[in-house]
mmCIF file of C-alpha atoms in Angstrom:
data_model
loop_
_atom_site.group_PDB
_atom_site.id
_atom_site.type_symbol
_atom_site.label_atom_id
_atom_site.label_comp_id
_atom_site.label_asym_id
_atom_site.label_seq_id
_atom_site.Cartn_x
_atom_site.Cartn_y
_atom_site.Cartn_z
ATOM 1 C CA UNK A 1 -20.165 11.036 15.483
ATOM 2 C CA UNK A 2 -19.536 7.595 16.622
ATOM 3 C CA UNK A 3 -22.123 6.310 14.185
ATOM 4 C CA UNK A 4 -19.640 6.150 11.336
ATOM 5 C CA UNK A 5 -17.137 4.041 13.319
ATOM 6 C CA UNK A 6 -19.998 1.923 14.649
ATOM 7 C CA UNK A 7 -20.854 0.955 11.158
ATOM 8 C CA UNK A 8 -24.308 2.519 11.176
ATOM 9 C CA UNK A 9 -23.443 5.471 8.833
ATOM 10 C CA UNK A 10 -21.686 5.333 5.469
ATOM 11 C CA UNK A 11 -19.073 7.637 4.120
ATOM 12 C CA UNK A 12 -15.930 9.017 5.411
ATOM 13 C CA UNK A 13 -15.827 10.392 9.041
ATOM 14 C CA UNK A 14 -16.752 13.992 9.425
ATOM 15 C CA UNK A 15 -17.704 14.478 5.897
ATOM 16 C CA UNK A 16 -19.138 17.870 5.066
ATOM 17 C CA UNK A 17 -18.240 19.313 8.535
ATOM 18 C CA UNK A 18 -15.037 21.247 8.552
ATOM 19 C CA UNK A 19 -15.352 21.931 12.193
ATOM 20 C CA UNK A 20 -15.451 18.280 13.061
ATOM 21 C CA UNK A 21 -12.909 17.383 10.332
ATOM 22 C CA UNK A 22 -10.053 19.335 12.240
ATOM 23 C CA UNK A 23 -9.587 21.667 9.468
ATOM 24 C CA UNK A 24 -11.568 24.578 10.439
ATOM 25 C CA UNK A 25 -9.780 27.908 9.777
ATOM 26 C CA UNK A 26 -8.982 30.477 12.547
ATOM 27 C CA UNK A 27 -9.088 34.223 12.410
ATOM 28 C CA UNK A 28 -5.604 34.401 10.782
ATOM 29 C CA UNK A 29 -6.255 31.613 8.243
ATOM 30 C CA UNK A 30 -4.659 28.853 10.165
ATOM 31 C CA UNK A 31 -6.292 25.871 11.955
ATOM 32 C CA UNK A 32 -6.725 26.910 15.798
ATOM 33 C CA UNK A 33 -4.845 24.311 17.701
ATOM 34 C CA UNK A 34 -6.953 24.179 20.763
ATOM 35 C CA UNK A 35 -10.286 24.895 18.875
ATOM 36 C CA UNK A 36 -10.654 21.517 17.068
ATOM 37 C CA UNK A 37 -13.508 19.554 18.485
ATOM 38 C CA UNK A 38 -12.909 16.384 16.972
ATOM 39 C CA UNK A 39 -13.014 12.791 18.417
ATOM 40 C CA UNK A 40 -10.424 11.635 16.185
ATOM 41 C CA UNK A 41 -6.819 12.073 17.199
ATOM 42 C CA UNK A 42 -5.503 11.039 13.725
ATOM 43 C CA UNK A 43 -7.743 13.579 12.199
ATOM 44 C CA UNK A 44 -6.447 16.145 14.597
ATOM 45 C CA UNK A 45 -2.827 15.173 13.845
ATOM 46 C CA UNK A 46 -3.438 15.352 10.009
ATOM 47 C CA UNK A 47 -4.577 19.001 10.233
ATOM 48 C CA UNK A 48 -1.321 20.049 12.008
ATOM 49 C CA UNK A 49 1.429 17.483 11.182
ATOM 50 C CA UNK A 50 0.362 14.981 8.484
ATOM 51 C CA UNK A 51 3.807 13.870 8.096
ATOM 52 C CA UNK A 52 3.605 12.131 11.498
ATOM 53 C CA UNK A 53 0.904 9.683 10.231
ATOM 54 C CA UNK A 54 1.969 6.198 9.266
ATOM 55 C CA UNK A 55 2.982 5.958 5.581
ATOM 56 C CA UNK A 56 2.955 9.657 5.075
ATOM 57 C CA UNK A 57 6.754 10.340 5.140
ATOM 58 C CA UNK A 58 7.852 9.156 1.700
ATOM 59 C CA UNK A 59 10.864 11.200 0.503
ATOM 60 C CA UNK A 60 10.774 11.591 -3.165
ATOM 61 C CA UNK A 61 7.629 9.527 -3.458
ATOM 62 C CA UNK A 62 9.501 6.390 -3.208
ATOM 63 C CA UNK A 63 10.507 3.814 -0.589
ATOM 64 C CA UNK A 64 13.623 2.878 -2.457
ATOM 65 C CA UNK A 65 16.787 4.792 -1.717
ATOM 66 C CA UNK A 66 18.715 3.741 -4.749
ATOM 67 C CA UNK A 67 16.781 3.815 -8.057
ATOM 68 C CA UNK A 68 19.249 1.188 -9.435
ATOM 69 C CA UNK A 69 18.133 -1.433 -6.991
ATOM 70 C CA UNK A 70 14.162 -1.406 -6.949
ATOM 71 C CA UNK A 71 12.794 -2.426 -3.745
ATOM 72 C CA UNK A 72 16.177 -2.954 -2.071
ATOM 73 C CA UNK A 73 15.376 -0.529 0.895
ATOM 74 C CA UNK A 74 12.005 -2.121 1.504
ATOM 75 C CA UNK A 75 13.479 -5.561 1.676
ATOM 76 C CA UNK A 76 16.270 -4.472 4.104
ATOM 77 C CA UNK A 77 13.575 -3.295 6.630
ATOM 78 C CA UNK A 78 12.658 -5.629 9.392
ATOM 79 C CA UNK A 79 9.318 -7.444 8.832
ATOM 80 C CA UNK A 80 7.131 -9.043 11.398
ATOM 81 C CA UNK A 81 5.652 -12.383 10.553
ATOM 82 C CA UNK A 82 2.990 -14.689 12.145
ATOM 83 C CA UNK A 83 0.085 -13.779 14.360
ATOM 84 C CA UNK A 84 -2.660 -16.137 15.582
ATOM 85 C CA UNK A 85 -6.108 -15.501 17.148
ATOM 86 C CA UNK A 86 -8.465 -18.024 18.387
ATOM 87 C CA UNK A 87 -11.977 -17.495 20.032
ATOM 88 C CA UNK A 88 -12.269 -19.130 23.308
ATOM 89 C CA UNK A 89 -14.969 -19.470 26.129
ATOM 90 C CA UNK A 90 -16.205 -15.890 26.659
ATOM 91 C CA UNK A 91 -13.098 -14.375 25.117
ATOM 92 C CA UNK A 92 -10.309 -14.574 22.694
ATOM 93 C CA UNK A 93 -6.613 -15.408 22.680
ATOM 94 C CA UNK A 94 -4.018 -13.554 20.624
ATOM 95 C CA UNK A 95 -0.569 -14.861 20.066
ATOM 96 C CA UNK A 96 2.586 -13.994 17.993
ATOM 97 C CA UNK A 97 5.952 -15.333 17.402
ATOM 98 C CA UNK A 98 9.036 -13.099 18.101
ATOM 99 C CA UNK A 99 11.117 -13.175 14.820
ATOM 100 C CA UNK A 100 11.690 -10.204 12.418
ATOM 101 C CA UNK A 101 13.277 -10.929 9.126
ATOM 102 C CA UNK A 102 15.078 -8.626 6.546
ATOM 103 C CA UNK A 103 15.126 -10.386 3.261
ATOM 104 C CA UNK A 104 16.574 -13.787 4.031
ATOM 105 C CA UNK A 105 18.257 -12.642 7.160
ATOM 106 C CA UNK A 106 16.996 -12.777 10.699
ATOM 107 C CA UNK A 107 16.950 -9.071 11.713
ATOM 108 C CA UNK A 108 15.570 -9.630 15.375
ATOM 109 C CA UNK A 109 14.766 -12.573 17.398
ATOM 110 C CA UNK A 110 12.734 -10.898 20.263
ATOM 111 C CA UNK A 111 10.334 -8.591 18.533
ATOM 112 C CA UNK A 112 6.883 -8.141 20.208
ATOM 113 C CA UNK A 113 3.989 -7.987 17.844
ATOM 114 C CA UNK A 114 1.073 -8.384 20.039
ATOM 115 C CA UNK A 115 -0.210 -5.292 21.952
ATOM 116 C CA UNK A 116 -2.966 -3.908 24.056
ATOM 117 C CA UNK A 117 -5.364 -1.427 22.217
ATOM 118 C CA UNK A 118 -7.548 -0.729 25.228
ATOM 119 C CA UNK A 119 -9.193 -2.518 28.072
ATOM 120 C CA UNK A 120 -11.115 -4.995 25.935
ATOM 121 C CA UNK A 121 -9.198 -5.245 22.747
ATOM 122 C CA UNK A 122 -5.802 -5.984 21.247
ATOM 123 C CA UNK A 123 -4.023 -6.312 18.007
ATOM 124 C CA UNK A 124 -1.058 -7.844 16.317
ATOM 125 C CA UNK A 125 0.575 -6.971 13.159
ATOM 126 C CA UNK A 126 2.495 -8.458 10.211
ATOM 127 C CA UNK A 127 4.554 -6.472 7.670
ATOM 128 C CA UNK A 128 7.020 -3.684 7.951
ATOM 129 C CA UNK A 129 7.968 -3.350 11.606
ATOM 130 C CA UNK A 130 8.471 0.356 11.939
ATOM 131 C CA UNK A 131 5.222 1.242 10.208
ATOM 132 C CA UNK A 132 3.422 -1.454 12.296
ATOM 133 C CA UNK A 133 4.647 0.115 15.542
ATOM 134 C CA UNK A 134 3.438 3.534 14.395
ATOM 135 C CA UNK A 135 -0.052 2.006 13.793
ATOM 136 C CA UNK A 136 -0.179 0.304 17.066
ATOM 137 C CA UNK A 137 0.728 3.564 18.959
ATOM 138 C CA UNK A 138 -1.558 5.832 16.893
ATOM 139 C CA UNK A 139 -4.383 3.385 17.327
ATOM 140 C CA UNK A 140 -3.944 3.237 21.094
ATOM 141 C CA UNK A 141 -3.970 7.042 21.383
ATOM 142 C CA UNK A 142 -7.042 7.134 18.946
ATOM 143 C CA UNK A 143 -9.177 5.115 21.095
ATOM 144 C CA UNK A 144 -8.023 7.012 24.297
ATOM 145 C CA UNK A 145 -8.669 10.395 22.561
ATOM 146 C CA UNK A 146 -12.185 9.327 21.529
ATOM 147 C CA UNK A 147 -13.049 8.145 25.032
ATOM 148 C CA UNK A 148 -11.886 11.362 26.462
ATOM 149 C CA UNK A 149 -13.734 13.561 24.063
ATOM 150 C CA UNK A 150 -17.150 11.460 23.916
ATOM 151 C CA UNK A 151 -17.167 10.259 27.609
ATOM 152 C CA UNK A 152 -17.579 6.625 26.306
ATOM 153 C CA UNK A 153 -15.687 3.988 24.401
ATOM 154 C CA UNK A 154 -16.374 2.894 20.926
ATOM 155 C CA UNK A 155 -18.122 -0.351 20.322
ATOM 156 C CA UNK A 156 -15.909 -3.286 19.319
ATOM 157 C CA UNK A 157 -17.155 -3.080 15.877
ATOM 158 C CA UNK A 158 -16.568 0.726 15.845
ATOM 159 C CA UNK A 159 -13.005 0.066 16.876
ATOM 160 C CA UNK A 160 -12.474 -2.395 14.018
ATOM 161 C CA UNK A 161 -14.020 0.238 11.514
ATOM 162 C CA UNK A 162 -11.681 2.961 12.842
ATOM 163 C CA UNK A 163 -8.503 0.741 12.412
ATOM 164 C CA UNK A 164 -9.789 -0.168 8.737
ATOM 165 C CA UNK A 165 -9.883 3.719 8.054
ATOM 166 C CA UNK A 166 -6.279 3.935 9.328
ATOM 167 C CA UNK A 167 -5.055 0.939 7.258
ATOM 168 C CA UNK A 168 -6.683 2.405 4.198
ATOM 169 C CA UNK A 169 -4.771 5.669 4.751
ATOM 170 C CA UNK A 170 -1.438 3.709 4.386
ATOM 171 C CA UNK A 171 -2.436 2.386 0.943
ATOM 172 C CA UNK A 172 0.027 4.577 -0.905
ATOM 173 C CA UNK A 173 2.921 3.438 1.167
ATOM 174 C CA UNK A 174 1.658 -0.276 0.996
ATOM 175 C CA UNK A 175 1.781 0.041 -2.869
ATOM 176 C CA UNK A 176 5.473 1.021 -2.526
ATOM 177 C CA UNK A 177 6.204 -1.983 -0.382
ATOM 178 C CA UNK A 178 5.620 -0.697 3.248
ATOM 179 C CA UNK A 179 2.804 -3.001 3.822
ATOM 180 C CA UNK A 180 1.348 -3.546 7.240
ATOM 181 C CA UNK A 181 -1.723 -5.837 7.958
ATOM 182 C CA UNK A 182 -3.178 -5.908 11.509
ATOM 183 C CA UNK A 183 -5.259 -8.566 13.226
ATOM 184 C CA UNK A 184 -7.544 -6.964 15.651
ATOM 185 C CA UNK A 185 -9.431 -8.939 18.460
ATOM 186 C CA UNK A 186 -11.555 -8.031 21.372
ATOM 187 C CA UNK A 187 -14.195 -8.871 23.853
ATOM 188 C CA UNK A 188 -17.655 -7.738 22.866
ATOM 189 C CA UNK A 189 -19.381 -6.371 25.928
ATOM 190 C CA UNK A 190 -22.734 -6.534 24.223
ATOM 191 C CA UNK A 191 -22.640 -10.262 23.327
ATOM 192 C CA UNK A 192 -20.198 -11.462 25.841
ATOM 193 C CA UNK A 193 -18.171 -13.126 23.171
ATOM 194 C CA UNK A 194 -14.680 -12.685 21.628
ATOM 195 C CA UNK A 195 -14.407 -11.411 18.075
ATOM 196 C CA UNK A 196 -11.682 -11.537 15.471
ATOM 197 C CA UNK A 197 -11.266 -8.948 12.652
ATOM 198 C CA UNK A 198 -8.764 -9.241 9.668
ATOM 199 C CA UNK A 199 -7.775 -6.655 7.123
ATOM 200 C CA UNK A 200 -6.168 -6.270 3.728
ATOM 201 C CA UNK A 201 -3.912 -3.581 2.489
ATOM 202 C CA UNK A 202 -7.056 -1.485 1.393
ATOM 203 C CA UNK A 203 -8.793 -1.752 4.655
ATOM 204 C CA UNK A 204 -11.646 -3.979 5.567
ATOM 205 C CA UNK A 205 -12.447 -5.105 8.142
ATOM 206 C CA UNK A 206 -13.461 -8.795 7.795
ATOM 207 C CA UNK A 207 -14.878 -10.628 10.700
ATOM 208 C CA UNK A 208 -13.499 -14.014 11.076
ATOM 209 C CA UNK A 209 -15.040 -17.146 12.758
ATOM 210 C CA UNK A 210 -13.399 -19.301 15.499
ATOM 211 C CA UNK A 211 -9.783 -18.629 14.589
ATOM 212 C CA UNK A 212 -7.515 -16.893 12.120
ATOM 213 C CA UNK A 213 -3.900 -16.060 11.350
ATOM 214 C CA UNK A 214 -1.948 -13.616 9.365
ATOM 215 C CA UNK A 215 1.657 -13.424 8.136
ATOM 216 C CA UNK A 216 4.080 -15.531 6.206
ATOM 217 C CA UNK A 217 3.464 -18.597 8.345
ATOM 218 C CA UNK A 218 -0.419 -18.063 8.388
ATOM 219 C CA UNK A 219 -1.116 -20.874 6.078
ATOM 220 C CA UNK A 220 0.607 -23.502 8.173
ATOM 221 C CA UNK A 221 -0.782 -22.046 11.389
ATOM 222 C CA UNK A 222 -4.402 -22.146 10.273
ATOM 223 C CA UNK A 223 -3.797 -25.668 8.895
ATOM 224 C CA UNK A 224 -2.725 -26.820 12.370
ATOM 225 C CA UNK A 225 -5.568 -24.955 14.083
ATOM 226 C CA UNK A 226 -8.112 -26.769 11.999
ATOM 227 C CA UNK A 227 -7.105 -29.959 13.671
ATOM 228 C CA UNK A 228 -6.559 -28.602 17.094
ATOM 229 C CA UNK A 229 -9.425 -26.078 17.501
ATOM 230 C CA UNK A 230 -12.505 -27.057 19.458
ATOM 231 C CA UNK A 231 -15.474 -24.528 20.092
ATOM 232 C CA UNK A 232 -15.725 -23.110 23.658
ATOM 233 C CA UNK A 233 -12.103 -23.963 24.555
ATOM 234 C CA UNK A 234 -10.933 -22.492 27.830
ATOM 235 C CA UNK A 235 -8.368 -19.647 27.422
ATOM 236 C CA UNK A 236 -5.666 -21.977 28.680
ATOM 237 C CA UNK A 237 -6.399 -24.607 25.969
ATOM 238 C CA UNK A 238 -6.729 -22.001 23.375
ATOM 239 C CA UNK A 239 -3.383 -20.477 24.283
ATOM 240 C CA UNK A 240 -1.887 -23.967 24.166
ATOM 241 C CA UNK A 241 -3.453 -24.649 20.615
ATOM 242 C CA UNK A 242 -2.047 -21.264 19.480
ATOM 243 C CA UNK A 243 1.450 -22.096 20.581
ATOM 244 C CA UNK A 244 1.137 -25.499 18.830
ATOM 245 C CA UNK A 245 0.109 -23.755 15.564
ATOM 246 C CA UNK A 246 3.028 -21.332 15.953
ATOM 247 C CA UNK A 247 5.293 -24.175 16.355
ATOM 248 C CA UNK A 248 4.080 -25.823 13.086
ATOM 249 C CA UNK A 249 4.240 -22.420 11.296
ATOM 250 C CA UNK A 250 7.941 -22.199 12.415
ATOM 251 C CA UNK A 251 8.545 -25.801 11.307
ATOM 252 C CA UNK A 252 7.552 -24.944 7.646
ATOM 253 C CA UNK A 253 8.055 -21.090 7.385
ATOM 254 C CA UNK A 254 11.725 -19.801 7.869
ATOM 255 C CA UNK A 255 10.358 -16.389 8.677
ATOM 256 C CA UNK A 256 8.517 -17.555 11.715
ATOM 257 C CA UNK A 257 10.450 -18.117 14.976
ATOM 258 C CA UNK A 258 9.343 -21.029 17.193
ATOM 259 C CA UNK A 259 10.152 -21.231 20.991
ATOM 260 C CA UNK A 260 13.878 -20.483 21.601
ATOM 261 C CA UNK A 261 14.634 -22.395 24.740
ATOM 262 C CA UNK A 262 18.386 -21.579 25.005
ATOM 263 C CA UNK A 263 17.678 -17.832 24.596
ATOM 264 C CA UNK A 264 14.431 -17.911 26.776
ATOM 265 C CA UNK A 265 12.503 -16.287 23.986
ATOM 266 C CA UNK A 266 9.000 -17.413 23.788
ATOM 267 C CA UNK A 267 5.800 -16.278 21.923
ATOM 268 C CA UNK A 268 3.816 -13.317 23.277
ATOM 269 C CA UNK A 269 0.379 -14.546 24.363
ATOM 270 C CA UNK A 270 -2.616 -12.290 25.490
ATOM 271 C CA UNK A 271 -6.095 -13.071 26.468
ATOM 272 C CA UNK A 272 -9.078 -10.611 26.299
ATOM 273 C CA UNK A 273 -12.109 -11.585 28.345
ATOM 274 C CA UNK A 274 -14.687 -9.936 30.564
ATOM 275 C CA UNK A 275 -11.936 -9.230 32.906
ATOM 276 C CA UNK A 276 -10.084 -7.271 30.296
ATOM 277 C CA UNK A 277 -6.806 -7.564 28.341
ATOM 278 C CA UNK A 278 -4.144 -9.602 30.045
ATOM 279 C CA UNK A 279 -0.652 -10.310 28.657
ATOM 280 C CA UNK A 280 0.605 -13.689 30.053
ATOM 281 C CA UNK A 281 3.683 -13.233 32.156
ATOM 282 C CA UNK A 282 6.842 -14.693 30.657
ATOM 283 C CA UNK A 283 6.893 -17.472 33.160
ATOM 284 C CA UNK A 284 3.459 -18.697 31.894
ATOM 285 C CA UNK A 285 4.299 -18.323 28.179
ATOM 286 C CA UNK A 286 7.527 -20.239 28.895
ATOM 287 C CA UNK A 287 5.678 -23.005 30.617
ATOM 288 C CA UNK A 288 3.179 -23.362 27.638
ATOM 289 C CA UNK A 289 6.125 -23.174 25.081
ATOM 290 C CA UNK A 290 8.138 -25.779 27.025
ATOM 291 C CA UNK A 291 5.284 -28.099 27.305
ATOM 292 C CA UNK A 292 4.854 -27.944 23.452
ATOM 293 C CA UNK A 293 8.588 -28.684 22.914
ATOM 294 C CA UNK A 294 8.498 -31.697 25.226
ATOM 295 C CA UNK A 295 5.638 -33.239 23.477
ATOM 296 C CA UNK A 296 7.215 -32.499 20.094
ATOM 297 C CA UNK A 297 10.255 -34.636 21.296
ATOM 298 C CA UNK A 298 8.100 -37.526 21.498
ATOM 299 C CA UNK A 299 5.741 -36.840 18.605
ATOM 300 C CA UNK A 300 7.451 -34.417 16.156
ATOM 301 C CA UNK A 301 4.407 -33.683 13.997
ATOM 302 C CA UNK A 302 2.406 -32.765 17.022
ATOM 303 C CA UNK A 303 -0.941 -33.877 18.527
ATOM 304 C CA UNK A 304 -3.434 -35.611 16.318
ATOM 305 C CA UNK A 305 -7.121 -34.558 16.222
ATOM 306 C CA UNK A 306 -9.443 -37.398 16.953
ATOM 307 C CA UNK A 307 -11.864 -38.393 14.309
ATOM 308 C CA UNK A 308 -15.506 -38.428 15.099
ATOM 309 C CA UNK A 309 -17.569 -41.186 13.568
ATOM 310 C CA UNK A 310 -21.316 -41.350 13.387
#
């Protein structure tokens, strides 16, 4: 069963097996609640309460409460913005800003968009905040449920494939404006390296090399990382480079929030290595953010990358 999620088997999960799809009929013609032997919690949930899945509760088939103002309801929902990931020495760093916007307004200044998926993986999201949080929570339960049912965890590639299947299930809602795009990262126990996977609204996944960013400020963040990133950086240096890139993104993108020293609001930073997922304490994140702000007071455009000749 894990072969589909590991990428070695094509087709939708549990195809042709009603028992494993979570839709087997009981004696009274209804699915037996305790008789569904499936490793997928999302599939189990779909058989009993499909409306609880992300993007499935669309009253009247539209995300817009007022037909006279198309898209107004979607624009008023808080949207998360910039997430950055960078591969480091034997691991990966994931960082996100804290701002959520609703149209041209700042909806929230201290949103968290970086989360632990399991011991060796994490994810961040950009897009509609409420749907993104549902994705995060469901994916966390999905990985826990699989491990309990199978007695082993999915491979990192299998986790990425599973998340892609969930993103694809939100396509109908995404077409109506409730778009969520995750950035999934993790430590690959088989290779001993960090890996990054990006997605589009139709699924994916696409493996990215070295570093990547999603969200409204991603263009500026990736441009900054092109100059700052060095292969085999330490986790501390990679975290510093990510915060520098977030600062540049906030400098050019109004939807991305930079370090807010007066309010003590700093980017969320996490490292995933052989030691597992570690979210940096607020004091460490503050130290990195304050270092970046101090350096920008001297050099507003940030550090320059040295040219290598010969």
